[in-house]
PDB file of N, CA and C in Angstrom:
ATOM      1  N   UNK P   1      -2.447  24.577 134.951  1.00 45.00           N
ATOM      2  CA  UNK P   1      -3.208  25.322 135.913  1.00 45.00           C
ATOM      3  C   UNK P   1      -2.280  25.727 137.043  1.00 45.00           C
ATOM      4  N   UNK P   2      -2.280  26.870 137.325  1.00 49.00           N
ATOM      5  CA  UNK P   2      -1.382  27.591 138.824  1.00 49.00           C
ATOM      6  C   UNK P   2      -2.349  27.467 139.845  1.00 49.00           C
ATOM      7  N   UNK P   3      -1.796  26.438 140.399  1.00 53.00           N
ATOM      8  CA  UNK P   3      -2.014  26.126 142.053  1.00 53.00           C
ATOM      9  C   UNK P   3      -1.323  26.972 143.169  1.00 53.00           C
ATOM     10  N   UNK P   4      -1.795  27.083 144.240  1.00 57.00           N
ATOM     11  CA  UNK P   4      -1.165  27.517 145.774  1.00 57.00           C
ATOM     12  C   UNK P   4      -0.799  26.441 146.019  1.00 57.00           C
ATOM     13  N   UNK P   5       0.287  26.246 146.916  1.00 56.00           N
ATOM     14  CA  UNK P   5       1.177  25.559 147.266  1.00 56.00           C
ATOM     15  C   UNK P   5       2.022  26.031 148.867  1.00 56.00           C
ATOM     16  N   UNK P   6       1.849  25.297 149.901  1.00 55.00           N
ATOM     17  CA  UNK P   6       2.119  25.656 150.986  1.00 55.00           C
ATOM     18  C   UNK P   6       3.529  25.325 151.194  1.00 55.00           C
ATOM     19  N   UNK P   7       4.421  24.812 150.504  1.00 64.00           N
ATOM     20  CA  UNK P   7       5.750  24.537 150.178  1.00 64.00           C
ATOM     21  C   UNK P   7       6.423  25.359 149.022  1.00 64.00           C
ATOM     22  N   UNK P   8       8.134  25.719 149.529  1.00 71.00           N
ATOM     23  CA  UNK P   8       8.829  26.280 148.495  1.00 71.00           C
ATOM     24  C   UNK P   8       8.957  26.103 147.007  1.00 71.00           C
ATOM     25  N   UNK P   9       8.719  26.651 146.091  1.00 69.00           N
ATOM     26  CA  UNK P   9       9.500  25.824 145.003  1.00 69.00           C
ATOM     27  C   UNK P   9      10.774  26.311 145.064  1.00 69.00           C
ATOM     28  N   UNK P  10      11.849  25.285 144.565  1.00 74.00           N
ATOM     29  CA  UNK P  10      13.282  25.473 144.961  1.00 74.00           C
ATOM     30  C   UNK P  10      13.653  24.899 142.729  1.00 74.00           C
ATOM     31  N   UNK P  11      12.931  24.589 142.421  1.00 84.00           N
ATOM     32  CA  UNK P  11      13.697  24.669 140.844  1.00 84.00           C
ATOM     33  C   UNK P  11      12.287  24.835 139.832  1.00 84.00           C
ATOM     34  N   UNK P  12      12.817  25.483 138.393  1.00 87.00           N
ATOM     35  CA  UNK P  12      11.594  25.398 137.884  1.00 87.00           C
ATOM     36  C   UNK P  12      12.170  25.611 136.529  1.00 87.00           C
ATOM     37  N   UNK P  13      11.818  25.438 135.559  1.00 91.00           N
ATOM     38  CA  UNK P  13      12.517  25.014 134.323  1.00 91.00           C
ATOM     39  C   UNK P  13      11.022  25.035 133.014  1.00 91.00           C
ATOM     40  N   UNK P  14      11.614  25.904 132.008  1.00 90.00           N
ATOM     41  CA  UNK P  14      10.661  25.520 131.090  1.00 90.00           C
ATOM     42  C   UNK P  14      10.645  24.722 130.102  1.00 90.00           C
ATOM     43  N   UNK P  15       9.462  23.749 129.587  1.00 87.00           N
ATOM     44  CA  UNK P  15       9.070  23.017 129.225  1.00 87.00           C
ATOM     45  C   UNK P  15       9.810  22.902 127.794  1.00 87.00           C
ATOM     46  N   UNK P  16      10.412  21.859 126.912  1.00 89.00           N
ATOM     47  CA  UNK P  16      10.559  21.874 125.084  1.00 89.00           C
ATOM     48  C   UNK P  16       9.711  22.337 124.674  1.00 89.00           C
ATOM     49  N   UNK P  17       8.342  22.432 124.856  1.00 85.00           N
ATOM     50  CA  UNK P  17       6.900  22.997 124.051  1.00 85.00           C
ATOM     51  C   UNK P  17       7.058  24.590 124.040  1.00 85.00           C
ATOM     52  N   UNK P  18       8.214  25.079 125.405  1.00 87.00           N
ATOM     53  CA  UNK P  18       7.523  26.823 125.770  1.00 87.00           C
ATOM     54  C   UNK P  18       5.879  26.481 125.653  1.00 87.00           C
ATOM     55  N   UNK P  19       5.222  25.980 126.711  1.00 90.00           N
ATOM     56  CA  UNK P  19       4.365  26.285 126.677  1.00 90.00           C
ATOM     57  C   UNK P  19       4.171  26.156 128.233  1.00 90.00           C
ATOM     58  N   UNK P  20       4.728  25.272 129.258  1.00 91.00           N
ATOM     59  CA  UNK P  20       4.829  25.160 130.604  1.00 91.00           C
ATOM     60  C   UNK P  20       5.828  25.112 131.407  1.00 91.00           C
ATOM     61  N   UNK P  21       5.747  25.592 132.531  1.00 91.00           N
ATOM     62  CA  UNK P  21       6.745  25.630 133.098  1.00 91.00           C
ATOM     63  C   UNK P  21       6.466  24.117 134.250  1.00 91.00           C
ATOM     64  N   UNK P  22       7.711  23.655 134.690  1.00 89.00           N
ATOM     65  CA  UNK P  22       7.256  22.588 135.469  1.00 89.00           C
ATOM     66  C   UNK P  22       8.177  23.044 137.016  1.00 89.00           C
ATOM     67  N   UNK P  23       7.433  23.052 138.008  1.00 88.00           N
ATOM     68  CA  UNK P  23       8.717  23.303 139.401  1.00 88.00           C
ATOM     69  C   UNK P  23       8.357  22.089 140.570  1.00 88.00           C
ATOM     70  N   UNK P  24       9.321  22.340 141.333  1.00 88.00           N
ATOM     71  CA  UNK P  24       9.411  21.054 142.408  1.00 88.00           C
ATOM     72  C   UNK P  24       9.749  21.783 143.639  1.00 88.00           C
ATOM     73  N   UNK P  25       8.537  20.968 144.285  1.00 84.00           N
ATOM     74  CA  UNK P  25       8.675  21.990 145.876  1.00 84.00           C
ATOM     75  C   UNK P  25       9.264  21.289 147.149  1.00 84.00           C
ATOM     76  N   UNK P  26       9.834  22.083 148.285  1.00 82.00           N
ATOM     77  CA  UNK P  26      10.411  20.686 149.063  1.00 82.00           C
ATOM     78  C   UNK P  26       9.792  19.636 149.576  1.00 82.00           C
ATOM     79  N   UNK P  27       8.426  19.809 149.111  1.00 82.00           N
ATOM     80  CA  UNK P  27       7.918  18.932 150.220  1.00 82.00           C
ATOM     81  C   UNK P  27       7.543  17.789 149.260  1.00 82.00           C
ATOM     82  N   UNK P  28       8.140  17.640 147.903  1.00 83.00           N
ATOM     83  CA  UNK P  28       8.232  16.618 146.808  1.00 83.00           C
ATOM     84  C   UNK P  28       7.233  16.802 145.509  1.00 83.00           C
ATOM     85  N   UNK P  29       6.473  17.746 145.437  1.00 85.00           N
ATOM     86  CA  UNK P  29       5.283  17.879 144.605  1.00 85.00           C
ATOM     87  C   UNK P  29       6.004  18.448 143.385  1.00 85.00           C
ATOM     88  N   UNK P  30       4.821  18.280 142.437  1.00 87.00           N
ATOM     89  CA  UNK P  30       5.599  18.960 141.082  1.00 87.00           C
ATOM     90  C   UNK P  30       4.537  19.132 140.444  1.00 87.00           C
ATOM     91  N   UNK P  31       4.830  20.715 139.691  1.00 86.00           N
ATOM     92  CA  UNK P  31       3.632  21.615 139.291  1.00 86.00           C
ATOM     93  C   UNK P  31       3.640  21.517 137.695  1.00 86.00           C
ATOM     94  N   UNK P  32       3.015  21.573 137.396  1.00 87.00           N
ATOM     95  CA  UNK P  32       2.905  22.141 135.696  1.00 87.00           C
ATOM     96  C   UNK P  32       1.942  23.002 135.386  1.00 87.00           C
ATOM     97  N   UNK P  33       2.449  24.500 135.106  1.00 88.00           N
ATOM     98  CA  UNK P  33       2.135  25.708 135.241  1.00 88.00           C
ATOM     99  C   UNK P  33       1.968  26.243 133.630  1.00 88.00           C
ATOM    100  N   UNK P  34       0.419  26.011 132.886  1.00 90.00           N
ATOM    101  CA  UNK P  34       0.172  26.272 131.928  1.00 90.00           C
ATOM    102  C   UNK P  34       0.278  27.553 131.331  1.00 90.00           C
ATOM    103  N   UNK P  35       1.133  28.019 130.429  1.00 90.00           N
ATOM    104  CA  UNK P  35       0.795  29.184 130.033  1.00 90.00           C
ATOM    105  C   UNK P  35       0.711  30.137 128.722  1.00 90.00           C
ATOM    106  N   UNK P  36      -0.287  28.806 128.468  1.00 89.00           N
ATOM    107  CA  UNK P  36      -1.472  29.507 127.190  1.00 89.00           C
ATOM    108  C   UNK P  36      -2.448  29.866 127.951  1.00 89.00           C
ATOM    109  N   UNK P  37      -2.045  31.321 126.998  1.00 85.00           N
ATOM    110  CA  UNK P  37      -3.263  32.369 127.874  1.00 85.00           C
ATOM    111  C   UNK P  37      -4.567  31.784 126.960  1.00 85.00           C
ATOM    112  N   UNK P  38      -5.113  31.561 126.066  1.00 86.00           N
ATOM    113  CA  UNK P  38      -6.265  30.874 126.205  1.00 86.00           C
ATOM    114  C   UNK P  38      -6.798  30.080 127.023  1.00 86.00           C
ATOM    115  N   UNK P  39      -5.862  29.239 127.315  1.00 88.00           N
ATOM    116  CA  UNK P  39      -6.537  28.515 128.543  1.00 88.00           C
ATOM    117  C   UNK P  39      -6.644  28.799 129.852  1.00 88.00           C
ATOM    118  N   UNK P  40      -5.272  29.460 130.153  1.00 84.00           N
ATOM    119  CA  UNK P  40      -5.782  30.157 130.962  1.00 84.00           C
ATOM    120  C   UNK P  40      -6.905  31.004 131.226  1.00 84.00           C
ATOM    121  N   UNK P  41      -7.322  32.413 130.377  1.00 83.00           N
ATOM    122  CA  UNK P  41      -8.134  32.692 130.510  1.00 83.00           C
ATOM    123  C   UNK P  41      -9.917  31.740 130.603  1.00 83.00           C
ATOM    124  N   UNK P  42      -9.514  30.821 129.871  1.00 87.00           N
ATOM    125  CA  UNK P  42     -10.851  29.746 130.449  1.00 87.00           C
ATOM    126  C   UNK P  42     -10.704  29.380 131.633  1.00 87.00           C
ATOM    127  N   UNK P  43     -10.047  28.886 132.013  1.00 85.00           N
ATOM    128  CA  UNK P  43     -10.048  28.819 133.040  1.00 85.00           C
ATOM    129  C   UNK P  43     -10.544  29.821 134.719  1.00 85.00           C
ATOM    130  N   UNK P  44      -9.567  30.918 134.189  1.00 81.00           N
ATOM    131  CA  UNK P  44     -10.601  31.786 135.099  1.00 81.00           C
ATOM    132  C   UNK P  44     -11.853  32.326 135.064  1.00 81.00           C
ATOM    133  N   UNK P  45     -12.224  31.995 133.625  1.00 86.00           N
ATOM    134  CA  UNK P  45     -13.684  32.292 133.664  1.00 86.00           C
ATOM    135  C   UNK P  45     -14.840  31.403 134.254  1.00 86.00           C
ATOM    136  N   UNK P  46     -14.006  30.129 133.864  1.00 90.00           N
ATOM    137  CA  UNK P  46     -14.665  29.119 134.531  1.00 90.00           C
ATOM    138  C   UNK P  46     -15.017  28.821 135.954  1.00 90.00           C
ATOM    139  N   UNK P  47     -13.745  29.228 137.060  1.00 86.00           N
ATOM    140  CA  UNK P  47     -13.866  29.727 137.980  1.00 86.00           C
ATOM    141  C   UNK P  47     -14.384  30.701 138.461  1.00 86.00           C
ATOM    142  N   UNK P  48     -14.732  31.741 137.745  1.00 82.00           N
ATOM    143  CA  UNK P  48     -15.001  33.372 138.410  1.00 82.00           C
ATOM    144  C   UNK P  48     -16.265  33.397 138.117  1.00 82.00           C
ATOM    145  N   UNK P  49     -16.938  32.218 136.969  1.00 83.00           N
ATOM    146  CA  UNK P  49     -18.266  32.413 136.351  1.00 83.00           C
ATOM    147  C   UNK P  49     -18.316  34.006 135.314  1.00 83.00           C
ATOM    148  N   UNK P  50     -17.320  33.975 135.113  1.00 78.00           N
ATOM    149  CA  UNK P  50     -17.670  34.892 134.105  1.00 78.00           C
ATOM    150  C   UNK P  50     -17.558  36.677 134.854  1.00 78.00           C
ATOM    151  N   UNK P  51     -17.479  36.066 136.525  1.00 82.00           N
ATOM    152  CA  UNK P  51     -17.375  37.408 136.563  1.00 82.00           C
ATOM    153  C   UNK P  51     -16.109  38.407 136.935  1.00 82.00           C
ATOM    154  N   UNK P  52     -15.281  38.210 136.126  1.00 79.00           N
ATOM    155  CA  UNK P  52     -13.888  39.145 136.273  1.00 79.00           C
ATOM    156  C   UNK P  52     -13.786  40.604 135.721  1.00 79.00           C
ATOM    157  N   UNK P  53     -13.920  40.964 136.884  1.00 85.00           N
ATOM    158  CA  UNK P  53     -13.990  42.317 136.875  1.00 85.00           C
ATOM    159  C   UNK P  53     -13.011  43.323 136.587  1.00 85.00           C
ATOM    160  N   UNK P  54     -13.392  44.847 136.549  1.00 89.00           N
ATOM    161  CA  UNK P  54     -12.111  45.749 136.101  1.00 89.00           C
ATOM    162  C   UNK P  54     -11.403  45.626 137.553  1.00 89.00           C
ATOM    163  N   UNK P  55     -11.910  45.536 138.408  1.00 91.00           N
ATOM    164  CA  UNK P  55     -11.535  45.837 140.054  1.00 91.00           C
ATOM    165  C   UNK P  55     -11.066  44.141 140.305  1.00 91.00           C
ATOM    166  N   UNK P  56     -11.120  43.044 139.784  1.00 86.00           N
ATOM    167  CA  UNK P  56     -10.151  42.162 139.848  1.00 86.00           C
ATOM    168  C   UNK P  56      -8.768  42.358 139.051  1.00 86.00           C
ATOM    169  N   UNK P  57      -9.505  42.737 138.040  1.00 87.00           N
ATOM    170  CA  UNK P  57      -8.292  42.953 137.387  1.00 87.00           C
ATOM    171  C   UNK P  57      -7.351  43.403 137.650  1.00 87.00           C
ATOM    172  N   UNK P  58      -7.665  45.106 137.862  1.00 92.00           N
ATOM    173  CA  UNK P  58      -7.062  46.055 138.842  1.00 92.00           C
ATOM    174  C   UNK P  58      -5.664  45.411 139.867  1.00 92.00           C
ATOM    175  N   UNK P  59      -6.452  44.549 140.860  1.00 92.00           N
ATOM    176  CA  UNK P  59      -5.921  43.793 142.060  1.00 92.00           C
ATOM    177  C   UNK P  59      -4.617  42.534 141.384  1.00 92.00           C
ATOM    178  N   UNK P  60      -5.061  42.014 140.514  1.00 86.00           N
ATOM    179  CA  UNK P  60      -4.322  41.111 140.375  1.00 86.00           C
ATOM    180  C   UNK P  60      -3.390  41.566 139.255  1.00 86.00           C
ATOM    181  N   UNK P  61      -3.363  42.097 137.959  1.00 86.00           N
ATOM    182  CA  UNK P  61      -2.355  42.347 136.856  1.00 86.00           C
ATOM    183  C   UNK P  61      -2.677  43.737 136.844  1.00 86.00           C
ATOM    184  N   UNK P  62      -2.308  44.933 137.546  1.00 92.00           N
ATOM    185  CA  UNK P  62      -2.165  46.123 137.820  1.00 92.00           C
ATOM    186  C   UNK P  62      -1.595  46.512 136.477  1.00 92.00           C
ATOM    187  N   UNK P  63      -0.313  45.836 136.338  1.00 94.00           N
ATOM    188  CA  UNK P  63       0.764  46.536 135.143  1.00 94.00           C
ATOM    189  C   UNK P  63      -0.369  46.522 133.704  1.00 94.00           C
ATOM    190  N   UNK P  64      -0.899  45.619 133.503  1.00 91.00           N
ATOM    191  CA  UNK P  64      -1.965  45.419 132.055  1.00 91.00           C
ATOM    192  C   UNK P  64      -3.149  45.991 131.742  1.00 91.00           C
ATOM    193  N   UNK P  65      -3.114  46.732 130.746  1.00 93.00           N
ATOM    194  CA  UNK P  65      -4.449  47.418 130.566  1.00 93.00           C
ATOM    195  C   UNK P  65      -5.309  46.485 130.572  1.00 93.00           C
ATOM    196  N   UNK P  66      -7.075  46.448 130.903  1.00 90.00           N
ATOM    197  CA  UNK P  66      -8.302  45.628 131.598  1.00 90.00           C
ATOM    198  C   UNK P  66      -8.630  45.433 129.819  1.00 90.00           C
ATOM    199  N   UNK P  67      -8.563  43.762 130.009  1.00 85.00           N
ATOM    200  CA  UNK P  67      -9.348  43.343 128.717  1.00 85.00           C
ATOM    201  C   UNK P  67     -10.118  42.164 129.449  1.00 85.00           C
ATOM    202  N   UNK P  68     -11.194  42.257 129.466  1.00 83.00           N
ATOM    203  CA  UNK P  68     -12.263  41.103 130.259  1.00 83.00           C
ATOM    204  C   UNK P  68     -12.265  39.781 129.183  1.00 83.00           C
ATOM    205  N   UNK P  69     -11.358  38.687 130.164  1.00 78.00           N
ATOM    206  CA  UNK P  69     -11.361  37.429 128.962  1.00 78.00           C
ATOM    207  C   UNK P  69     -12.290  36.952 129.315  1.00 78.00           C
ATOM    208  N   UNK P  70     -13.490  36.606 129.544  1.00 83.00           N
ATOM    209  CA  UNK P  70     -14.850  36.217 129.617  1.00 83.00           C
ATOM    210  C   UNK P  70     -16.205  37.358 128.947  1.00 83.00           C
ATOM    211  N   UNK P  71     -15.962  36.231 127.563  1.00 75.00           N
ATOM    212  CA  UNK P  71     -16.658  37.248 126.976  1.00 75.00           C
ATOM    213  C   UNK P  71     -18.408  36.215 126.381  1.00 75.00           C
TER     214      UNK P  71
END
């Protein structure tokens, strides 16, 4: 899961699986940054309730044509 984080990350390295990335911020924390887009996409559906829009979309992955993963 991609968290906000009010500290730098200063290293970040991907995982033997290729499936996560892991980074370390100065203020000692350490992330593990999933990225299977299945789950991801559950995830934001789970959060958004389902409602991710063309106009989120839009806002956040501009470069990608709109495929609504909450289906």
């Amino acid at each position: 899961m991609l968290t906000q984080s009010v500290a730098y990350s200063w290293n970040a390295a991907l995982a033997p699986d290729a499936r996560h990335i892991v980074s370390t911020s100065d203020d000692g924390t350490v992330h593990l940054w999933d990225l299977d887009e299945q789950r991801v996409a559950n995830r934001i559906c789970a959060i958004t309730g389902g409602l991710w829009t063309e106009d989120l979309w839009q806002r956040y992955l501009p470069q990608l044509p709109y495929r609504p993963p909450c289906r």
